[in-house]
PDB file of C-alpha atoms in Angstrom:
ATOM      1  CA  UNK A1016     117.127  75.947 116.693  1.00  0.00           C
ATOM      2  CA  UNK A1017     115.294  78.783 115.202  1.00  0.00           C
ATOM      3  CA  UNK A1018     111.193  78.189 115.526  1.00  0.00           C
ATOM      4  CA  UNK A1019     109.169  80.860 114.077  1.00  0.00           C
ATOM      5  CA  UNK A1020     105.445  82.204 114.433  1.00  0.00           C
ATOM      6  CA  UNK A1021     103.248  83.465 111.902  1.00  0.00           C
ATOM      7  CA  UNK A1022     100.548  85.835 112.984  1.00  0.00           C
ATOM      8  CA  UNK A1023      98.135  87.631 109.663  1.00  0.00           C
ATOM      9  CA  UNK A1024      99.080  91.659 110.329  1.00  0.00           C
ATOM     10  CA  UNK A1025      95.245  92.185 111.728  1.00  0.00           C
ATOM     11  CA  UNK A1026      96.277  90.344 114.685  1.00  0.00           C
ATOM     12  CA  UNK A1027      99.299  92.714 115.334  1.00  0.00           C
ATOM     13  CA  UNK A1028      97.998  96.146 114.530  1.00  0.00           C
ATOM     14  CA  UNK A1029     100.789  97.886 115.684  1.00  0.00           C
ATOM     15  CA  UNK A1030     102.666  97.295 112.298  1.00  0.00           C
ATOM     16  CA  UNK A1031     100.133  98.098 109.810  1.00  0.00           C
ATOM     17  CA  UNK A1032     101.718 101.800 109.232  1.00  0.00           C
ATOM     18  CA  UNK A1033     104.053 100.310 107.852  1.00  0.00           C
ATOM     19  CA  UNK A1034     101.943  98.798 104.829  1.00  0.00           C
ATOM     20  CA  UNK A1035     102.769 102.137 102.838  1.00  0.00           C
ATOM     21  CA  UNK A1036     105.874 101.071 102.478  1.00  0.00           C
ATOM     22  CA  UNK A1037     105.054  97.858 101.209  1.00  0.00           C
ATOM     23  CA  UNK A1038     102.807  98.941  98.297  1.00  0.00           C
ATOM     24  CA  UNK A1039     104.161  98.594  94.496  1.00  0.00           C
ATOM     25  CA  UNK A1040     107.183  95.673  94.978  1.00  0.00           C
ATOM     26  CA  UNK A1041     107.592  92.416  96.460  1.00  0.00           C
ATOM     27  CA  UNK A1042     109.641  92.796  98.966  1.00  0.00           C
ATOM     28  CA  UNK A1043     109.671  92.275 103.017  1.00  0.00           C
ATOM     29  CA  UNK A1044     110.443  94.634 106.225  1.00  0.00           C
ATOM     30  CA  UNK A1045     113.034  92.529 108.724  1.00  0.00           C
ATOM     31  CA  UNK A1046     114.886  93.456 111.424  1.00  0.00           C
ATOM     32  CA  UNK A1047     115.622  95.932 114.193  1.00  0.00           C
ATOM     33  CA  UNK A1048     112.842  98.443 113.105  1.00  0.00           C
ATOM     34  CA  UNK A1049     110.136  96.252 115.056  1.00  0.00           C
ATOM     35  CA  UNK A1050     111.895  96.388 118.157  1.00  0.00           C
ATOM     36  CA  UNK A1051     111.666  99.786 117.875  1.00  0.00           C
ATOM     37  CA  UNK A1052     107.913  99.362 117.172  1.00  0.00           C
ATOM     38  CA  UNK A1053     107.043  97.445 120.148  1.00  0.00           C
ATOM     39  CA  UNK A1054     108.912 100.032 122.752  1.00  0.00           C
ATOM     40  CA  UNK A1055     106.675 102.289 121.063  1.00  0.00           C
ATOM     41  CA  UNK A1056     110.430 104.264 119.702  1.00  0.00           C
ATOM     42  CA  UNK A1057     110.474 106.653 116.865  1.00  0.00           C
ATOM     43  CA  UNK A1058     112.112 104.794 113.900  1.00  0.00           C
ATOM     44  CA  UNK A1059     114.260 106.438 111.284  1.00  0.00           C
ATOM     45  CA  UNK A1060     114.465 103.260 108.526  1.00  0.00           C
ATOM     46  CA  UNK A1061     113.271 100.541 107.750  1.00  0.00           C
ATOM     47  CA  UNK A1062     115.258  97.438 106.254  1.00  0.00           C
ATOM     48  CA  UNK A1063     113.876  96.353 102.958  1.00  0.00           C
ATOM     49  CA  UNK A1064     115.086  92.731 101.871  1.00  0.00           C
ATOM     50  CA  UNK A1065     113.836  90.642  98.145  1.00  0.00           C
ATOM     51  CA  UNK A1066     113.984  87.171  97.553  1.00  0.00           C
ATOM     52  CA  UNK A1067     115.802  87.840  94.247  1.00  0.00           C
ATOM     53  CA  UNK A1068     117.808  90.551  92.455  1.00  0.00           C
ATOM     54  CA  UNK A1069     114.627  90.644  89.860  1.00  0.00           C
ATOM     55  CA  UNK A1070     112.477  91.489  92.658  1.00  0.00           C
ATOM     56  CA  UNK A1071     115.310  94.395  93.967  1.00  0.00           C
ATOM     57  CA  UNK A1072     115.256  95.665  90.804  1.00  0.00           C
ATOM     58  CA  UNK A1073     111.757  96.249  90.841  1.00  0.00           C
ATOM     59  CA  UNK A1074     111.546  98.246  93.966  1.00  0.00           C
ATOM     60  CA  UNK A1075     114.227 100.202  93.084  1.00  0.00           C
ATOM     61  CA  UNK A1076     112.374 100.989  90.107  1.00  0.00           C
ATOM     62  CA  UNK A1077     108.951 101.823  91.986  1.00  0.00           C
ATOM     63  CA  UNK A1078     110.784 104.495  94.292  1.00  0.00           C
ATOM     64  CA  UNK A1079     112.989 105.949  91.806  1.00  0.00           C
ATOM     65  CA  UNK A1080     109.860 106.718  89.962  1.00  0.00           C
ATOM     66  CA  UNK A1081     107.527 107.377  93.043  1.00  0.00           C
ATOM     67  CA  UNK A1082     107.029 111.086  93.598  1.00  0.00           C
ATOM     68  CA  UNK A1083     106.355 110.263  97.800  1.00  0.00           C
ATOM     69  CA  UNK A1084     109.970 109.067  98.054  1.00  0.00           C
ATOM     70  CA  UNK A1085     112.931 110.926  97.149  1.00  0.00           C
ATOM     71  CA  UNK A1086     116.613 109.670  97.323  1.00  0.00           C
ATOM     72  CA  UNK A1087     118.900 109.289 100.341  1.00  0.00           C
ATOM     73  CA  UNK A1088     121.542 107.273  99.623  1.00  0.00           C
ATOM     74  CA  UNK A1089     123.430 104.321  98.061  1.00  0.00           C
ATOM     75  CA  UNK A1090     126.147 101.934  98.358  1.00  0.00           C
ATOM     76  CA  UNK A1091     127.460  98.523  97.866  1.00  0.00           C
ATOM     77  CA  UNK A1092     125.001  97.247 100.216  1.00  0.00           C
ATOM     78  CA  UNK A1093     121.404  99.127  99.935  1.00  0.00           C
ATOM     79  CA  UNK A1094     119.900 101.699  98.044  1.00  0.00           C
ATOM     80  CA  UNK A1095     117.644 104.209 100.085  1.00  0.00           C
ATOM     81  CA  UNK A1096     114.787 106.744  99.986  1.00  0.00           C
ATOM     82  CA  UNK A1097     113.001 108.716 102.325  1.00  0.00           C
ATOM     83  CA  UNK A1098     109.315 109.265 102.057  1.00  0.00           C
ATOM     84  CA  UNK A1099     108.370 112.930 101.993  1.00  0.00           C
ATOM     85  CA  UNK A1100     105.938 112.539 104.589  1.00  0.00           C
ATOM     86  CA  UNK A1101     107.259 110.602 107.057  1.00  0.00           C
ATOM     87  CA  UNK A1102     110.626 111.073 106.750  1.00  0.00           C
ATOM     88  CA  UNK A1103     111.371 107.334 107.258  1.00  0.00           C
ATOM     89  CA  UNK A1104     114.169 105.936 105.048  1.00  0.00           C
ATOM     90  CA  UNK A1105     113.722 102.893 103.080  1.00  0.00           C
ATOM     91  CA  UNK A1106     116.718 100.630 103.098  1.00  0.00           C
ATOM     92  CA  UNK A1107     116.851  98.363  99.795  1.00  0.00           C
ATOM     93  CA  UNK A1108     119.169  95.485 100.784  1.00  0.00           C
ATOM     94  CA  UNK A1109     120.538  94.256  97.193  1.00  0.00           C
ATOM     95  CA  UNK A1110     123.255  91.586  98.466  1.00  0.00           C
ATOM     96  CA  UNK A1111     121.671  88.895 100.356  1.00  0.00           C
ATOM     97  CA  UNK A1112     118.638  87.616  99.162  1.00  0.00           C
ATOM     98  CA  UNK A1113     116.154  84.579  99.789  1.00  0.00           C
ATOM     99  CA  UNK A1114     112.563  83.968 101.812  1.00  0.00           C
ATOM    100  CA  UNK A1115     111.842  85.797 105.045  1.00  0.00           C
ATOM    101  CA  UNK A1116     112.412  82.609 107.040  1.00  0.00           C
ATOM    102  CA  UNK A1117     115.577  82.124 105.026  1.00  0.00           C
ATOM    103  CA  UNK A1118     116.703  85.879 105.859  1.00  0.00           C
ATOM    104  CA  UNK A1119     115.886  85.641 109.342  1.00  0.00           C
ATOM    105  CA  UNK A1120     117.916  82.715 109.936  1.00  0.00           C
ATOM    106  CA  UNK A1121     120.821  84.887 109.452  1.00  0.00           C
ATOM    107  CA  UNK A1122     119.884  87.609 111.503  1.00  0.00           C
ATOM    108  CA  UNK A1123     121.760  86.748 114.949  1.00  0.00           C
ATOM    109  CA  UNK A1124     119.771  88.060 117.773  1.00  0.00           C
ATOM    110  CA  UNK A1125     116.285  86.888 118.406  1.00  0.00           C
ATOM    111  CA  UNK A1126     114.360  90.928 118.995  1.00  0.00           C
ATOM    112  CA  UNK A1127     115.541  91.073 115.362  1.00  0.00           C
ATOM    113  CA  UNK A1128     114.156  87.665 113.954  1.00  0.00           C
ATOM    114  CA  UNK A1129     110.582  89.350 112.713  1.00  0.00           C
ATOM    115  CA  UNK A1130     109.845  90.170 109.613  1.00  0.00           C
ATOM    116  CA  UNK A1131     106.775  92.171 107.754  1.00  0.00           C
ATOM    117  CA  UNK A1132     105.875  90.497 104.632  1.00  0.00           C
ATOM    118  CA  UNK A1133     102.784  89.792 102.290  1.00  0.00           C
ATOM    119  CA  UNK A1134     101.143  87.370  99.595  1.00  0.00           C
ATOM    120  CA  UNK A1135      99.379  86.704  96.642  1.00  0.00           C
ATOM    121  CA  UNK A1136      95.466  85.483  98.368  1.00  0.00           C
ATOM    122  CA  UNK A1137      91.941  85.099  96.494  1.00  0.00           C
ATOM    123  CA  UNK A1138      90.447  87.804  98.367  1.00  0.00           C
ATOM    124  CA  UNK A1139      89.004  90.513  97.495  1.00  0.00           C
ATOM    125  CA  UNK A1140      92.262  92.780  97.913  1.00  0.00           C
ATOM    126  CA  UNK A1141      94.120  90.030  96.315  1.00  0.00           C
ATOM    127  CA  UNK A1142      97.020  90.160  98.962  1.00  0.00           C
ATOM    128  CA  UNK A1143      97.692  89.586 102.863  1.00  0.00           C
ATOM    129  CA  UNK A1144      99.853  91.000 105.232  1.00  0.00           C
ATOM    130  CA  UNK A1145     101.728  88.604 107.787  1.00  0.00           C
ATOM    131  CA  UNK A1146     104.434  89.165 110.170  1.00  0.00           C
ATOM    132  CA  UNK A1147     107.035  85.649 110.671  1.00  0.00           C
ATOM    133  CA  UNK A1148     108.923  86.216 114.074  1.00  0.00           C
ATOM    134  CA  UNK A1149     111.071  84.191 116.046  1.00  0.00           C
ATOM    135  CA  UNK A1150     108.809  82.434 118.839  1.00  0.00           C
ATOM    136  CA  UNK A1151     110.394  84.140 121.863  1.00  0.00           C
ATOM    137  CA  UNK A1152     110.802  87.485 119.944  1.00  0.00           C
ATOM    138  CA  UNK A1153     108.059  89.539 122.855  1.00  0.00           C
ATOM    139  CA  UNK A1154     109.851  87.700 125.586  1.00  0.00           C
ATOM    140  CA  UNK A1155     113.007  88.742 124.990  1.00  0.00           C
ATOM    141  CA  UNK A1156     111.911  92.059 124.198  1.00  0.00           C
ATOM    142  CA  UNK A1157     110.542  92.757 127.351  1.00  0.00           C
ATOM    143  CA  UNK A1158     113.144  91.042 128.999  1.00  0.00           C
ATOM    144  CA  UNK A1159     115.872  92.850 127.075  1.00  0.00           C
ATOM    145  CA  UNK A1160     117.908  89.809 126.430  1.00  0.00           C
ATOM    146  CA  UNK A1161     119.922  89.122 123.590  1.00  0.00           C
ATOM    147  CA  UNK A1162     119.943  85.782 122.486  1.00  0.00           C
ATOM    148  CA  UNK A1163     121.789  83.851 120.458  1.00  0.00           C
ATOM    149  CA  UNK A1164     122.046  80.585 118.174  1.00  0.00           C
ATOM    150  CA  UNK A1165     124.753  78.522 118.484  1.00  0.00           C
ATOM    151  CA  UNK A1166     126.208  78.973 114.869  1.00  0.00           C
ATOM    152  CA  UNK A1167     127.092  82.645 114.463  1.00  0.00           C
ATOM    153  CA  UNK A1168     127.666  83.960 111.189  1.00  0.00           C
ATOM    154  CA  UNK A1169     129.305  87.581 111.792  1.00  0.00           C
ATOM    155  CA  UNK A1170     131.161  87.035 115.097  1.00  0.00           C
ATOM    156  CA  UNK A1171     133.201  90.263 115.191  1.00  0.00           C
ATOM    157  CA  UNK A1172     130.129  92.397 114.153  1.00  0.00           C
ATOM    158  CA  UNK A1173     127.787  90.521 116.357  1.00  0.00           C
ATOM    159  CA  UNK A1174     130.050  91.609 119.684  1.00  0.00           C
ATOM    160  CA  UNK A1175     130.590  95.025 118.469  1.00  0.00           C
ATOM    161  CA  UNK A1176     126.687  95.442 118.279  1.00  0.00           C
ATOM    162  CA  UNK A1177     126.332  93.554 121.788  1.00  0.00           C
ATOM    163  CA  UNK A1178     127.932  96.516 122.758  1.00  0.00           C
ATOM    164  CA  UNK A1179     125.584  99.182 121.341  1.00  0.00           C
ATOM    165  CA  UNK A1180     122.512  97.284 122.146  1.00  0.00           C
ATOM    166  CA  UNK A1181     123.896  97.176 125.831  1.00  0.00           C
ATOM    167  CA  UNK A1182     123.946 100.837 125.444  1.00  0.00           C
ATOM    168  CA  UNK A1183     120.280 100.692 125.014  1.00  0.00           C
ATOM    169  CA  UNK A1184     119.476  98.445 128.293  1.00  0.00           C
ATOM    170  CA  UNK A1185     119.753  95.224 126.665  1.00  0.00           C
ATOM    171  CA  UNK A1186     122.248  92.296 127.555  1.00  0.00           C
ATOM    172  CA  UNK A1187     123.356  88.617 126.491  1.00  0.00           C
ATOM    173  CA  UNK A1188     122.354  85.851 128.153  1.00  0.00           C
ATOM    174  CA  UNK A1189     125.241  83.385 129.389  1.00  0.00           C
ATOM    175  CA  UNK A1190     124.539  80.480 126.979  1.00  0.00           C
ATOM    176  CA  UNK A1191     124.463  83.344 124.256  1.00  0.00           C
ATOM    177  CA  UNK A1192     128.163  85.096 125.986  1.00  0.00           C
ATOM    178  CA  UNK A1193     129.380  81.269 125.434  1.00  0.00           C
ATOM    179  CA  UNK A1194     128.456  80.874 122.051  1.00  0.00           C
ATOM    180  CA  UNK A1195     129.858  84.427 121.316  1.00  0.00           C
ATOM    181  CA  UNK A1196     132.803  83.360 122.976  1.00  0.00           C
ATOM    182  CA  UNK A1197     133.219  80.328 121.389  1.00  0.00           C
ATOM    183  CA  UNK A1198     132.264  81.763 117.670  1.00  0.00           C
ATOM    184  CA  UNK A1199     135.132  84.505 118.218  1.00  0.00           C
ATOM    185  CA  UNK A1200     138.060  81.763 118.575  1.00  0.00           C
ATOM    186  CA  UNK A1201     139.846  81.932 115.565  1.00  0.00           C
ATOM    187  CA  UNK A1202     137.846  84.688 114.180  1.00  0.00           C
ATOM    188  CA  UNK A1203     139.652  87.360 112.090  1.00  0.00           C
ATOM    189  CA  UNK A1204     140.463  90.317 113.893  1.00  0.00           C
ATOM    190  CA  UNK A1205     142.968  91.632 111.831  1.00  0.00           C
ATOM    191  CA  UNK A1206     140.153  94.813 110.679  1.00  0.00           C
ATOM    192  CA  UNK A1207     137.380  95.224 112.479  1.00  0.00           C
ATOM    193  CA  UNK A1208     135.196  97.621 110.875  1.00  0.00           C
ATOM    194  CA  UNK A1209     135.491  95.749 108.210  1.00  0.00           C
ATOM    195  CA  UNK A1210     133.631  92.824 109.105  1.00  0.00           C
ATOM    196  CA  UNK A1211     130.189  93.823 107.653  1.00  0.00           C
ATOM    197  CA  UNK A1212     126.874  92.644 108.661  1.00  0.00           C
ATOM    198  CA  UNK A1213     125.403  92.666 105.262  1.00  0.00           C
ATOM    199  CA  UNK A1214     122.747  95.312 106.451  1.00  0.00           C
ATOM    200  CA  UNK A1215     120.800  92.411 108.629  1.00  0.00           C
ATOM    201  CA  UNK A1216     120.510  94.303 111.767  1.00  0.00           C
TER     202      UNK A1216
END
């Protein structure tokens, strides 16, 4: 089962650069950015995911307009732009939507179950910065394992990235090989590369 933590951003510094990136939309940073964070690893984009097409629509808006950003690319999947100063690339995920727990739940390995988000508050700043990540996200990430839930959505993607992230020093546990194992009987093989992960890496 998935259990998650919820920490306010002040207690986890380390992610607060990233609260540029957040200004002018509603939308959340998930994903395989933070374990780049956490090595302390240069990152190259971010993944930015909306509870609602309204909400995408927004953001797109905001950095179409926004004179910081200019645009990278887009396809069926995201629309992205790269802030002029940084030179990180902002990743608009436009089809899957819902809450960060909700989006998390779909990611499949636990060092990408964390997610950057904020609210509405009645402070003085009128919003607040929290992070939501799975509860052994830091162990695992220091570990290097790769963990997984019994009910895998993406199979076929989810081994071809157990490769790449082996490439990087990490591995899968053996529960998490057997569920693999077990979620690739009777999975369709038939194309490969064309078995997408809907941009939740």
């Amino acid at each position: 089962m998935n259990e998650y933590k919820e920490k306010l951003a002040n207690q986890i510094n380390k992610v607060r650069f990233l609260d540029i990136y957040m200004e002018g939309h509603k939308g959340f940073i998930a994903g395989g950015c933070f374990k780049n964070i956490f090595n302390n690893e240069k990152i190259k984009d971010i993944d930015m995911f909306f509870e609602c097409e309204k909400d995408f629509d927004e953001a797109e808006e905001y950095f179409s307009e926004n004179e910081e950003y200019v645009f990278s690319y887009e396809n069926k999947n995201t629309k992205a732009f790269k802030n002029k100063k940084t030179n990180i690339r902002v990743e608009l995920v436009r089809n899957t939507f819902g809450t960060p727990e909700e989006l998390l739940n779909k990611f499949d390995f636990s060092i990408t179950k964390f997610a950057y988000c904020k609210r509405e508050t009645l402070g003085k700043d009128g919003v607040e910065y929290y992070c939501l990540y799975h509860v052994d996200f830091f162990e695992h990430l220091l570990l290097k394992k790769l963990v997984l839930e019994p009910d895998i959505l993406f199979p076929v993607s989810t081994f071809e990235r157990s490769y790449r992230y082996r490439g990087y020093g990490y591995g899968l546990c053996k529960e998490s090989k057997a569920n693999l194992l077990n979620a690739l009987q009777g999975a369709d093989t038939t194309n490969l590369s064309n078995e997408l992960y809907f941009g939740l890496d």
